[in-house]
mmCIF file of C-alpha atoms and ligand atoms in Angstrom:
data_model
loop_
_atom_site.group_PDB
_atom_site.id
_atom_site.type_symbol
_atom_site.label_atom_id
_atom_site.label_comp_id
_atom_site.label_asym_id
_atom_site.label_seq_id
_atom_site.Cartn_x
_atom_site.Cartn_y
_atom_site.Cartn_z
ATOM 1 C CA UNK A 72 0.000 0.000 0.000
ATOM 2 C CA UNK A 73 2.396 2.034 0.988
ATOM 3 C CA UNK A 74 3.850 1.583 -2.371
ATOM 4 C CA UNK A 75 1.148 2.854 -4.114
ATOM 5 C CA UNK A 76 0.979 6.481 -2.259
ATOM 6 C CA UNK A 77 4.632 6.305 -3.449
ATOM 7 C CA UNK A 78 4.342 6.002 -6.555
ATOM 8 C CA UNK A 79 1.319 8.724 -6.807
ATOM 9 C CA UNK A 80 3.618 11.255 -5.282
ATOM 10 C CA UNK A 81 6.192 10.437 -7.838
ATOM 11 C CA UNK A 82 3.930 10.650 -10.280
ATOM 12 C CA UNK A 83 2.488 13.909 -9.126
ATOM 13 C CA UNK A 84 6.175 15.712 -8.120
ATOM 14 C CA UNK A 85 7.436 14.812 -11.817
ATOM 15 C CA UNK A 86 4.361 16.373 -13.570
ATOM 16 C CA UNK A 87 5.050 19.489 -11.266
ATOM 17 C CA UNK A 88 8.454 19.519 -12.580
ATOM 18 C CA UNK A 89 7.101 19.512 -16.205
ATOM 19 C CA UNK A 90 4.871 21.979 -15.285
ATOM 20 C CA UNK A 91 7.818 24.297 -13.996
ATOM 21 C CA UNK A 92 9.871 23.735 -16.934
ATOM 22 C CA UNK A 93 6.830 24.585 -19.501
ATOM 23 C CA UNK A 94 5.788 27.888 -17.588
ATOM 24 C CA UNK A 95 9.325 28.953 -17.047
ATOM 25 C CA UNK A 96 9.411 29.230 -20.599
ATOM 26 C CA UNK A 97 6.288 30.350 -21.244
ATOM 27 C CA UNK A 98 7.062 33.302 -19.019
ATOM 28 C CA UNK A 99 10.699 33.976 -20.494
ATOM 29 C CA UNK A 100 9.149 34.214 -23.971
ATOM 30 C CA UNK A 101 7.745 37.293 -22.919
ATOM 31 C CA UNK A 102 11.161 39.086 -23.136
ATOM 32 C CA UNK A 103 12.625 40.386 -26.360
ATOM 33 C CA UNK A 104 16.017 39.748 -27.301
ATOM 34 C CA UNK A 105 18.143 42.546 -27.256
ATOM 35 C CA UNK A 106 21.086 43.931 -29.171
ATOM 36 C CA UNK A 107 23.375 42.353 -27.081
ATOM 37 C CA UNK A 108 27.171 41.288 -29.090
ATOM 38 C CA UNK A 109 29.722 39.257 -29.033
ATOM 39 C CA UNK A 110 31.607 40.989 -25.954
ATOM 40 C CA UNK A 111 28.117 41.625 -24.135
ATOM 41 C CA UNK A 112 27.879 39.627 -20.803
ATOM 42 C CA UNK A 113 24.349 38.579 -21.994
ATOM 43 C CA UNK A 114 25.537 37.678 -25.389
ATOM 44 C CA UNK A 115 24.694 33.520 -24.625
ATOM 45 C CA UNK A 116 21.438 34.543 -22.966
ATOM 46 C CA UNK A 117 20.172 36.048 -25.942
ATOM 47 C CA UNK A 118 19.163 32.468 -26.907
ATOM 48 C CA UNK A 119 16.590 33.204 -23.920
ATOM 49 C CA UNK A 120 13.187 33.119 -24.467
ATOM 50 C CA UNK A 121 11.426 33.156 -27.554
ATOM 51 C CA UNK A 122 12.013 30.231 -29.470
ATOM 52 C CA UNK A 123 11.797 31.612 -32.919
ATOM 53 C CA UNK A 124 13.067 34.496 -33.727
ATOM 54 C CA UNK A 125 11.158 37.477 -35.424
ATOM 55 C CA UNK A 126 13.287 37.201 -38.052
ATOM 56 C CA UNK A 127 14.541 39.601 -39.883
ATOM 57 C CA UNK A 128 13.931 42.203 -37.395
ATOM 58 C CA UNK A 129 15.304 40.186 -34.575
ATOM 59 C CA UNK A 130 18.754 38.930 -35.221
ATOM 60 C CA UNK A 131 21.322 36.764 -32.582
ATOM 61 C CA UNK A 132 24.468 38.572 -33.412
ATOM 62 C CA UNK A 133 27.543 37.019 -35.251
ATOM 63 C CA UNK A 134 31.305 37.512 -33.692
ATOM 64 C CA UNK A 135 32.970 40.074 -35.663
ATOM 65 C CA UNK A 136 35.586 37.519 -36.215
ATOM 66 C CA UNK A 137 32.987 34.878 -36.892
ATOM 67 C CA UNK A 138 33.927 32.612 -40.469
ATOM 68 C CA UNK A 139 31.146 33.004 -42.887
ATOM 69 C CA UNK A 140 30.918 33.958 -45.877
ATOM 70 C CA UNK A 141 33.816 33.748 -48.650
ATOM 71 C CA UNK A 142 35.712 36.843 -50.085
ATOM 72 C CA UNK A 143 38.699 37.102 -52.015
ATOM 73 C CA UNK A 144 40.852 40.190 -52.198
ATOM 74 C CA UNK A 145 41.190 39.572 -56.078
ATOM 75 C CA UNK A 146 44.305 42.094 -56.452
ATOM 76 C CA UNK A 147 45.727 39.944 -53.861
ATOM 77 C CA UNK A 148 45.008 36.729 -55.685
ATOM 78 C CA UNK A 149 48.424 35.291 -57.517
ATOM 79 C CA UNK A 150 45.802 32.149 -59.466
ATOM 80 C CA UNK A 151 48.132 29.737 -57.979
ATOM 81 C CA UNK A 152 44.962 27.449 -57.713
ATOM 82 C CA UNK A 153 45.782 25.886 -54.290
ATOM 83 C CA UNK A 154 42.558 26.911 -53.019
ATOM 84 C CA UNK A 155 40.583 25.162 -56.441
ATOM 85 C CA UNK A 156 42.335 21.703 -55.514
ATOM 86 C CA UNK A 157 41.713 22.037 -51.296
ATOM 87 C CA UNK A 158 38.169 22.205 -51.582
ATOM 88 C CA UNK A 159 36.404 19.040 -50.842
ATOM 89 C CA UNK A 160 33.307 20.014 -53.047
ATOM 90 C CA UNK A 161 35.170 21.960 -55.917
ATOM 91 C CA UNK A 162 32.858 25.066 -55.525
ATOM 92 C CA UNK A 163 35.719 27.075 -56.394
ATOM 93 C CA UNK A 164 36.270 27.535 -60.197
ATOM 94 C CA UNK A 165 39.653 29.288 -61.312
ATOM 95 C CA UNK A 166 40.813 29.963 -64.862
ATOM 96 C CA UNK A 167 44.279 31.577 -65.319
ATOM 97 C CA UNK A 168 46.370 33.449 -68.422
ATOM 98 C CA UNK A 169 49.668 33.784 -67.737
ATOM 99 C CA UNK A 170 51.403 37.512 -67.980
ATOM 100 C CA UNK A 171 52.991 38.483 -71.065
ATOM 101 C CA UNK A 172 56.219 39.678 -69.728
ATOM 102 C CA UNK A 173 55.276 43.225 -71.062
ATOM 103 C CA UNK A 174 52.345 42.940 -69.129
ATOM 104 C CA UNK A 175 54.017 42.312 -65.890
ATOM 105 C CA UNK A 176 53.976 46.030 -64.372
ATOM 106 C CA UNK A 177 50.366 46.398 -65.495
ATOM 107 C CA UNK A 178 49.116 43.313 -63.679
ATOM 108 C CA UNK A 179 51.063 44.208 -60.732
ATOM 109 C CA UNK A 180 52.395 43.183 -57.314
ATOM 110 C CA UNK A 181 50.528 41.734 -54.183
ATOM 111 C CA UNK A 182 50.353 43.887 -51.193
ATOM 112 C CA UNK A 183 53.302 41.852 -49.948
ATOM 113 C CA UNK A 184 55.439 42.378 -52.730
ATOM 114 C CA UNK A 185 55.335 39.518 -54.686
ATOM 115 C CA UNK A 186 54.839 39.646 -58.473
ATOM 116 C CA UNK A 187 51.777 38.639 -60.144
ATOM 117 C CA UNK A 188 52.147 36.199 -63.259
ATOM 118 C CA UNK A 189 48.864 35.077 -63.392
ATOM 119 C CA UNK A 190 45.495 37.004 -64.413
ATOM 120 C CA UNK A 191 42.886 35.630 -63.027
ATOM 121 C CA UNK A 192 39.983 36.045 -65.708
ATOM 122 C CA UNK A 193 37.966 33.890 -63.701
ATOM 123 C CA UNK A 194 37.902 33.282 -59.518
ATOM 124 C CA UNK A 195 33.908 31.687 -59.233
ATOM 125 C CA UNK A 196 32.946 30.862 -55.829
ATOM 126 C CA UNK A 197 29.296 28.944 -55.445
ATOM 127 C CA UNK A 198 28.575 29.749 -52.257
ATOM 128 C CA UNK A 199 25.537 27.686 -51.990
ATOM 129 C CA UNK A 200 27.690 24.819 -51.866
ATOM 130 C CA UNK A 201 30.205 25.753 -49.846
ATOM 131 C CA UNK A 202 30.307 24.793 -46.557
ATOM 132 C CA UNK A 203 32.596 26.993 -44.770
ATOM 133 C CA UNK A 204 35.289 24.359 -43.741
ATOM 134 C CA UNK A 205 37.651 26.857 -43.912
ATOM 135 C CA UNK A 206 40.752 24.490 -46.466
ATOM 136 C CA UNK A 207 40.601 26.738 -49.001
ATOM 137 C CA UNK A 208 41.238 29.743 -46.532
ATOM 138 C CA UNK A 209 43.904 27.922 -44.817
ATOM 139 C CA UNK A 210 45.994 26.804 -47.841
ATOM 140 C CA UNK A 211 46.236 30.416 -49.952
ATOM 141 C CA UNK A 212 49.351 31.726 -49.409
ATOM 142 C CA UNK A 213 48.638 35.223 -49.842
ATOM 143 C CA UNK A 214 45.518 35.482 -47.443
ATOM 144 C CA UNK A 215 43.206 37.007 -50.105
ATOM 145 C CA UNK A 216 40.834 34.635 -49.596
ATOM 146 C CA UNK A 217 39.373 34.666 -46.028
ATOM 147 C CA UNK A 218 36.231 33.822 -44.571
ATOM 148 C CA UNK A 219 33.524 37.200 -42.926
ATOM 149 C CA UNK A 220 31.696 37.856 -40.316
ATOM 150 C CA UNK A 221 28.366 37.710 -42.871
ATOM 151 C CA UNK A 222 26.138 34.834 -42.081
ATOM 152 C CA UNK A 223 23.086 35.935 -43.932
ATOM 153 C CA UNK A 224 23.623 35.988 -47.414
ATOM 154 C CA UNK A 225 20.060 34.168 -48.552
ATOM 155 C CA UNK A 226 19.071 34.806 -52.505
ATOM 156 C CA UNK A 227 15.565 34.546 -54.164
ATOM 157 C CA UNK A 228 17.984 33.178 -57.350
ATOM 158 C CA UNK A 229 19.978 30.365 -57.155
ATOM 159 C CA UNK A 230 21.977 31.715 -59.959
ATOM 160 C CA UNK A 231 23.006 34.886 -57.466
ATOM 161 C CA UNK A 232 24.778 32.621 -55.441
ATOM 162 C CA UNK A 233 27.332 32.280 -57.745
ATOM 163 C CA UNK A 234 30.238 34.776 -56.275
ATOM 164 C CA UNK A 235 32.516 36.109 -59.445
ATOM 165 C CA UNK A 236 35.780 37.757 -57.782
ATOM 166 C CA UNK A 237 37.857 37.526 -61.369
ATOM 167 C CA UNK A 238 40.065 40.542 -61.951
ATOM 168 C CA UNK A 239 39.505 40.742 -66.187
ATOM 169 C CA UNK A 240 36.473 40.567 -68.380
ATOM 170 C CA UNK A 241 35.388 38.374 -70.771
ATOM 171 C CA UNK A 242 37.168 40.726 -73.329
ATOM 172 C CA UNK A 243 39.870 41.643 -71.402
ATOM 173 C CA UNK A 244 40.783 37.949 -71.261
ATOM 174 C CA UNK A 245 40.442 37.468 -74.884
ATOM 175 C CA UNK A 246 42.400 39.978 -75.569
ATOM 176 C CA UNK A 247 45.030 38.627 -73.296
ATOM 177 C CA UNK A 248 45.056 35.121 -74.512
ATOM 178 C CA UNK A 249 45.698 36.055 -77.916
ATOM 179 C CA UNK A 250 48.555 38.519 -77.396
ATOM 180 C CA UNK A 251 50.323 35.465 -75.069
ATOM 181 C CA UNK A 252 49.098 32.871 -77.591
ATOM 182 C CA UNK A 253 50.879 35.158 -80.498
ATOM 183 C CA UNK A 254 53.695 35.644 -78.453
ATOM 184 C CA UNK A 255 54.138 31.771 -77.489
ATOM 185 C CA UNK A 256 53.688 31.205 -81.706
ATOM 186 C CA UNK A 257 56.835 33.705 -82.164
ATOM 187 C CA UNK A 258 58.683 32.070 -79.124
ATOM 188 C CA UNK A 259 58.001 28.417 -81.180
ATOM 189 C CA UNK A 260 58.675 29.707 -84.929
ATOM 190 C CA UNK A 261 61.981 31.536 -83.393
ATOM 191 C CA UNK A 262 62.765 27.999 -81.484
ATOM 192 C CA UNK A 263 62.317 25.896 -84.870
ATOM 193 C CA UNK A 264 64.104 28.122 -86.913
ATOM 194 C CA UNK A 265 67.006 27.854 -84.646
ATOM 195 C CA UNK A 266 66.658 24.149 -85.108
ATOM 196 C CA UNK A 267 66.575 24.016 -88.344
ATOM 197 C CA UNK A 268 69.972 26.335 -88.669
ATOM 198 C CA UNK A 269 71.762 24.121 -86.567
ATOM 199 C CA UNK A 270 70.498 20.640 -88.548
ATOM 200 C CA UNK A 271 71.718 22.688 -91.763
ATOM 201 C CA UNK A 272 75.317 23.757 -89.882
ATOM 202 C CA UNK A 273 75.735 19.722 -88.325
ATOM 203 C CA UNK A 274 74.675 18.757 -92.180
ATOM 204 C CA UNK A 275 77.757 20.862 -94.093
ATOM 205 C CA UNK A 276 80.159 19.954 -91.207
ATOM 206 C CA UNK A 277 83.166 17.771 -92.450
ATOM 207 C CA UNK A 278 82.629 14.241 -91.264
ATOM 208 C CA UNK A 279 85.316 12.145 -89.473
ATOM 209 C CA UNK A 280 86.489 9.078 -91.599
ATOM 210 C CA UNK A 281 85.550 5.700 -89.581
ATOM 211 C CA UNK A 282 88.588 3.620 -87.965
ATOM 212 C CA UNK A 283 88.626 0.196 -89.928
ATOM 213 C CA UNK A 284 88.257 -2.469 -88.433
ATOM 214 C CA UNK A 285 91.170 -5.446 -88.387
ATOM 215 C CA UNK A 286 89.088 -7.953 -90.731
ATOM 216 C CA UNK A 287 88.809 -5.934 -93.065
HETATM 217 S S1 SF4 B 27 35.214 26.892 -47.270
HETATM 218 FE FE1 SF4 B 27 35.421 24.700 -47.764
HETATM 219 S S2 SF4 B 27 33.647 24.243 -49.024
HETATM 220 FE FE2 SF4 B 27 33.810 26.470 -48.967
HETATM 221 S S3 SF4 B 27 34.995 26.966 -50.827
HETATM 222 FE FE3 SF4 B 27 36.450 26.768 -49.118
HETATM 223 S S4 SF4 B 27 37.156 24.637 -49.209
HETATM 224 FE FE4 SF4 B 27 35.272 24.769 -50.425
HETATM 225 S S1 SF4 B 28 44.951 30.006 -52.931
HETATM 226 FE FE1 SF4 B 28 44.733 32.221 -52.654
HETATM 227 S S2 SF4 B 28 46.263 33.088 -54.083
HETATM 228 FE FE2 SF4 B 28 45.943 30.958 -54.689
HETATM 229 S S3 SF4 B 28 44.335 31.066 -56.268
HETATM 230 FE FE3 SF4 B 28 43.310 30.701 -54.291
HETATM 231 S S4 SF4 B 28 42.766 32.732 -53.562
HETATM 232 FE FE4 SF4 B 28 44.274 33.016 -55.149
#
């Protein structure tokens, strides 16, 4: 018997508890969140209360040094491709030309001082793949391309989720590809003529008379 009474007040204590637990809630909900950030004492208790958010006029705040969305500092970018090959999901597409040596003061230096020989006619990023695991960030040597503090970067249009950070246009890089592809023809032409002098020079060279051999 006794039993039984122990189990009712079991019963009855635990339901309490639920009880507690739902109207704590239900009261917190009543607060708003605030505009607490990252170095705000309440920044964790901003997950207080309301459940969902009344989004987008109520925001939790991002760290200012939170990893988000991708940028690249294009005129920072030497195409080196690392990035392209780290990426686990190859949402990065590159496409390189490589800089007449003419061109080499006009394409310019990094902010560290290192040469460009590379433009970078195309540096695609799809962001609605990516997945922020940072390897594509951690391999580029020069640091262009580093994750943001932007978290919210939702499009109506798929096809706006395509980030284009290239540093020529689709002329530009025309343009480009035929001045290195004529100068890579002259380069060749100037390389087979050459060849061709010194098959003619080996040709009129007097030739050494063979040893005989003793059998003969
Ligand atoms: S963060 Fe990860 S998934 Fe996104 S582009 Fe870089 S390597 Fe790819
Ligand atoms: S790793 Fe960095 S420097 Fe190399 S192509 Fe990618 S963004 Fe450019």
């Amino acid at each position: 018997m006794s039993e039984y009474f122990r189990n009712i007040k079991t019963g009855a204590v635990t339901i309490a508890t639920g009880l507690g637990i739902t109207l704590k809630h239900f009261f917190n909900a009543v607060h708003r969140k605030g505009d607490a950030g990252v170095d705000d004492v309440d920044y964790f208790r901003q997950v207080d209360g309301l459940v969902t958010l009344q989004y987008p006029r109520e925001v939790i705040p991002t760290p200012k040094n939170g990893r988000y969305r991708l940028y690249n500092a294009i005129e920072d970018c030497i195409g080196c491709g690392q990035c392209e090959r780290a990426c686990p999901i190859s949402c990065i597409t590159i496409e390189t030309i490589k800089v007449a040596q003419d061109d080499m003061a006009l394409c310019g230096k990094t902010s560290d001082g290192q040469q460009k020989k590379f433009w970078v006619p195309v540096f695609d990023i799809d962001v609605a793949k990516c997945m922020t695991c940072g390897m594509c960030t951690t391999v580029c040597p020069t640091e262009c391309l580093v994750h943001t503090p932007v978290s919210d970067f939702s499009e109506f249009d798929r096809s706006n989720m395509l980030y284009h950070f290239g540093n020529l246009t689709r002329l530009e890089a025309e343009s480009k590809r035929n001045k290195l592809a004529e100068i890579q023809a002259k380069a060749q032409a100037e390389k087979e003529r050459k060849a061709a002098e010194a098959a003619v020079a080996a040709a009129q060279a007097p030739t050494q008379e063979e040893p005989k051999s003793d059998g003969e």
